[in-house]
Amino acid sequence: MPLTRAKKTEKVTALASELAHSTSAIIGTFSALTASKDMDLRKTVREAGGSYHVVKNKLAARAAKGSKIEAALQGLKGVSSVAYTSGDPVALAKALSEWVKENSEFTFKLGIVDGKVITVAEIAALATLPGKEELFSKLLFLIQSPAQRLVTVINASGRDLAVVINQAAAKGKFGAPAAAPVAAPVAEAAVVAEPVAEAAPAAESAVEEVPPVEPAEGA
């Protein structure tokens, strides 16, 4: 049953809304694709962070106008489907390429990445590149690796310095403790002070024992 104009407009509007934020797409075609394989294909695309639609060529061209994947959906012929994403184009290309290896009923027509149309051979090449997650992991390793080595060296230097200081202290390299000799003069001062304290009463006694001098007669 042919679509009415209202239905066509509705489909174009819905598809245009989905394509508006997409930056990459892979256009394919198929023959004799069973319902179970179609469901499996949609699941594969979804797990790669994309969406998948079987589209009518003219509707797809209208829906894509103004989007970043517009160029890929113009002038299509025959049966067409589009897998599109606003995420990692490499992840989508990898997922579809692996699925196609086991399902020859599906083949690629062309693709588009950030506004640039790519051929089937370029889709295959795209699928061999490291994805965003892999690139981020490698970049993180490169950033962390020198820092980890630096921390290891710093920690090792600190430990070695502590060992050297402890060994030098044990061998008296930093001189004898200054606190020990101070106690001796204090003790001596205490000993000297005691006789002085004892002499005071003796002097007082000597003064008391001197007899008074009497005045001479006739003075």
Short mmCIF file of C-alpha atoms in Angstrom, two decimals:
data_model
loop_
_atom_site.label_atom_id
_atom_site.label_comp_id
_atom_site.label_asym_id
_atom_site.label_seq_id
_atom_site.Cartn_x
_atom_site.Cartn_y
_atom_site.Cartn_z
CA MET A 1 0.00 0.00 0.00
CA PRO A 2 1.59 3.29 -1.11
CA LEU A 3 2.27 5.94 1.51
CA THR A 4 0.02 8.96 1.58
CA ARG A 5 1.57 12.41 1.40
CA ALA A 6 0.84 12.94 5.09
CA LYS A 7 2.60 9.68 6.02
CA LYS A 8 5.57 10.54 3.83
CA THR A 9 5.85 13.95 5.46
CA GLU A 10 5.64 12.34 8.90
CA LYS A 11 8.40 9.85 8.07
CA VAL A 12 10.64 12.53 6.58
CA THR A 13 10.18 14.74 9.65
CA ALA A 14 10.94 11.89 12.06
CA LEU A 15 14.02 10.75 10.11
CA ALA A 16 15.24 14.34 9.68
CA SER A 17 15.05 14.81 13.45
CA GLU A 18 17.23 11.74 14.00
CA LEU A 19 19.73 12.66 11.30
CA ALA A 20 20.08 16.28 12.41
CA HIS A 21 22.82 15.54 14.96
CA SER A 22 24.50 12.66 13.12
CA THR A 23 28.05 13.20 11.93
CA SER A 24 28.77 9.87 10.26
CA ALA A 25 26.79 7.30 8.27
CA ILE A 26 27.27 4.11 6.29
CA ILE A 27 24.83 3.40 3.47
CA GLY A 28 24.22 -0.20 2.49
CA THR A 29 22.00 -2.47 0.43
CA PHE A 30 20.80 -6.02 0.87
CA SER A 31 18.89 -8.84 -0.76
CA ALA A 32 16.95 -11.70 0.83
CA LEU A 33 17.74 -10.52 4.35
CA THR A 34 15.69 -12.57 6.82
CA ALA A 35 13.81 -11.00 9.70
CA SER A 36 16.15 -12.58 12.27
CA LYS A 37 19.24 -11.26 10.47
CA ASP A 38 17.64 -7.84 10.16
CA MET A 39 17.10 -7.80 13.93
CA ASP A 40 20.68 -8.93 14.51
CA LEU A 41 21.98 -6.18 12.23
CA ARG A 42 19.99 -3.53 14.11
CA LYS A 43 21.35 -4.85 17.41
CA THR A 44 24.93 -4.70 16.09
CA VAL A 45 24.50 -1.08 15.01
CA ARG A 46 22.85 -0.15 18.30
CA GLU A 47 25.68 -1.68 20.36
CA ALA A 48 28.15 0.40 18.31
CA GLY A 49 26.31 3.56 19.37
CA GLY A 50 24.36 4.05 16.14
CA SER A 51 20.88 3.79 14.67
CA TYR A 52 19.68 1.90 11.62
CA HIS A 53 16.84 2.44 9.13
CA VAL A 54 15.77 0.96 5.82
CA VAL A 55 14.86 4.05 3.80
CA LYS A 56 13.20 5.09 0.58
CA ASN A 57 15.79 6.93 -1.48
CA LYS A 58 13.80 10.10 -2.12
CA LEU A 59 12.58 10.32 1.47
CA ALA A 60 16.13 9.84 2.75
CA ALA A 61 17.40 12.62 0.48
CA ARG A 62 14.72 14.99 1.77
CA ALA A 63 15.22 14.03 5.39
CA ALA A 64 18.98 14.53 5.24
CA LYS A 65 18.87 18.08 3.90
CA GLY A 66 20.81 20.45 6.14
CA SER A 67 22.44 17.63 8.10
CA LYS A 68 26.13 16.67 8.13
CA ILE A 69 25.36 13.44 6.26
CA GLU A 70 23.25 15.05 3.54
CA ALA A 71 25.78 14.29 0.76
CA ALA A 72 25.66 10.55 1.46
CA LEU A 73 21.89 10.29 0.99
CA GLN A 74 21.54 12.12 -2.31
CA GLY A 75 20.92 10.23 -5.58
CA LEU A 76 20.67 6.74 -4.08
CA LYS A 77 19.48 3.87 -6.28
CA GLY A 78 17.88 0.51 -5.47
CA VAL A 79 17.25 -0.76 -1.94
CA SER A 80 19.01 1.38 0.65
CA SER A 81 19.55 1.35 4.37
CA VAL A 82 21.47 3.79 6.53
CA ALA A 83 23.39 3.24 9.75
CA TYR A 84 24.27 6.57 11.34
CA THR A 85 25.83 7.92 14.52
CA SER A 86 26.84 11.10 16.28
CA GLY A 87 29.52 9.14 18.13
CA ASP A 88 32.59 7.21 17.03
CA PRO A 89 32.52 6.49 13.25
CA VAL A 90 35.30 3.91 13.64
CA ALA A 91 33.22 1.88 16.11
CA LEU A 92 30.31 1.85 13.65
CA ALA A 93 32.54 0.86 10.72
CA LYS A 94 34.18 -1.92 12.75
CA ALA A 95 30.85 -3.35 13.90
CA LEU A 96 29.28 -3.33 10.43
CA SER A 97 32.41 -4.71 8.73
CA GLU A 98 32.55 -7.63 11.16
CA TRP A 99 28.85 -8.34 10.67
CA VAL A 100 29.10 -8.23 6.86
CA LYS A 101 31.90 -10.83 6.89
CA GLU A 102 29.37 -13.42 8.08
CA ASN A 103 26.35 -12.05 6.22
CA SER A 104 27.06 -11.65 2.53
CA GLU A 105 23.45 -10.61 1.88
CA PHE A 106 24.41 -7.13 2.99
CA THR A 107 26.90 -4.90 1.13
CA PHE A 108 28.09 -1.32 1.47
CA LYS A 109 27.32 1.48 -0.98
CA LEU A 110 29.22 4.40 0.52
CA GLY A 111 29.79 6.28 3.74
CA ILE A 112 30.29 9.75 5.11
CA VAL A 113 32.42 11.04 8.00
CA ASP A 114 32.12 14.65 9.15
CA GLY A 115 30.72 15.77 5.80
CA LYS A 116 33.24 13.88 3.65
CA VAL A 117 31.86 11.10 1.44
CA ILE A 118 33.98 7.93 1.56
CA THR A 119 34.06 4.88 -0.71
CA VAL A 120 33.54 1.23 0.20
CA ALA A 121 37.34 0.75 0.27
CA GLU A 122 37.64 3.69 2.66
CA ILE A 123 34.96 2.19 4.91
CA ALA A 124 37.10 -0.95 5.14
CA ALA A 125 40.17 1.17 5.94
CA LEU A 126 38.19 3.10 8.57
CA ALA A 127 37.30 -0.17 10.26
CA THR A 128 41.00 -0.96 10.79
CA LEU A 129 41.73 2.26 12.69
CA PRO A 130 41.81 2.38 16.51
CA GLY A 131 38.53 3.66 17.94
CA LYS A 132 38.13 6.62 20.26
CA GLU A 133 38.22 4.48 23.42
CA GLU A 134 41.39 2.73 22.28
CA LEU A 135 43.01 6.07 21.38
CA PHE A 136 42.05 7.54 24.75
CA SER A 137 43.52 4.49 26.54
CA LYS A 138 46.80 4.83 24.63
CA LEU A 139 46.92 8.57 25.26
CA LEU A 140 46.24 8.05 28.97
CA PHE A 141 49.03 5.47 29.13
CA LEU A 142 51.47 7.87 27.45
CA ILE A 143 50.50 10.64 29.89
CA GLN A 144 50.68 8.47 33.01
CA SER A 145 53.75 6.41 32.15
CA PRO A 146 56.42 9.16 32.48
CA ALA A 147 54.71 10.47 35.62
CA GLN A 148 54.77 7.01 37.19
CA ARG A 149 58.46 6.61 36.38
CA LEU A 150 59.19 10.05 37.87
CA VAL A 151 57.37 9.18 41.11
CA THR A 152 59.30 5.90 41.31
CA VAL A 153 62.63 7.70 40.90
CA ILE A 154 61.70 10.36 43.47
CA ASN A 155 60.61 7.74 46.00
CA ALA A 156 63.76 5.71 45.42
CA SER A 157 65.94 8.83 45.87
CA GLY A 158 64.19 9.65 49.13
CA ARG A 159 64.72 6.14 50.47
CA ASP A 160 68.40 6.15 49.44
CA LEU A 161 68.98 9.54 51.08
CA ALA A 162 67.42 8.33 54.34
CA VAL A 163 69.67 5.25 54.34
CA VAL A 164 72.80 7.38 53.78
CA ILE A 165 71.85 9.80 56.58
CA ASN A 166 71.21 6.95 59.04
CA GLN A 167 74.53 5.31 58.19
CA ALA A 168 76.43 8.61 58.59
CA ALA A 169 74.79 9.30 61.95
CA ALA A 170 75.68 5.82 63.19
CA LYS A 171 79.36 6.44 62.29
CA GLY A 172 79.40 9.84 64.05
CA LYS A 173 79.85 11.83 60.86
CA PHE A 174 77.70 14.63 62.24
CA GLY A 175 79.78 15.08 65.52
CA ALA A 176 79.20 14.04 69.15
CA PRO A 177 76.06 15.09 71.01
CA ALA A 178 76.45 18.51 72.65
CA ALA A 179 74.22 17.80 75.68
CA ALA A 180 76.58 15.41 77.59
CA PRO A 181 79.47 17.79 78.59
CA VAL A 182 77.12 20.46 80.01
CA ALA A 183 76.18 18.40 83.09
CA ALA A 184 79.75 18.25 84.57
CA PRO A 185 80.33 22.01 85.32
CA VAL A 186 76.92 22.24 86.96
CA ALA A 187 77.80 19.42 89.34
CA GLU A 188 81.18 21.01 90.17
CA ALA A 189 79.55 24.37 90.92
CA ALA A 190 77.25 22.68 93.40
CA VAL A 191 80.22 21.12 95.22
CA VAL A 192 82.10 24.44 95.47
CA ALA A 193 79.02 26.27 96.75
CA GLU A 194 78.64 24.02 99.79
CA PRO A 195 81.89 25.02 101.67
CA VAL A 196 81.06 28.69 101.24
CA ALA A 197 77.72 28.14 102.87
CA GLU A 198 79.39 26.29 105.79
CA ALA A 199 82.02 29.05 106.40
CA ALA A 200 79.47 31.71 107.25
CA PRO A 201 78.57 30.44 110.78
CA ALA A 202 82.28 30.08 111.65
CA ALA A 203 82.94 33.74 110.88
CA GLU A 204 80.00 34.80 113.01
CA SER A 205 81.34 32.70 115.92
CA ALA A 206 84.77 34.32 115.69
CA VAL A 207 83.31 37.75 115.99
CA GLU A 208 81.33 36.84 119.10
CA GLU A 209 84.42 35.44 120.93
CA VAL A 210 86.55 38.66 120.69
CA PRO A 211 86.52 40.28 124.26
CA PRO A 212 85.63 43.96 124.59
CA VAL A 213 88.54 46.42 125.10
CA GLU A 214 88.36 48.26 128.53
CA PRO A 215 89.39 51.97 128.82
CA ALA A 216 92.76 52.75 130.51
CA GLU A 217 92.87 54.43 133.99
CA GLY A 218 93.05 58.14 134.03
CA ALA A 219 91.57 58.51 130.57
#
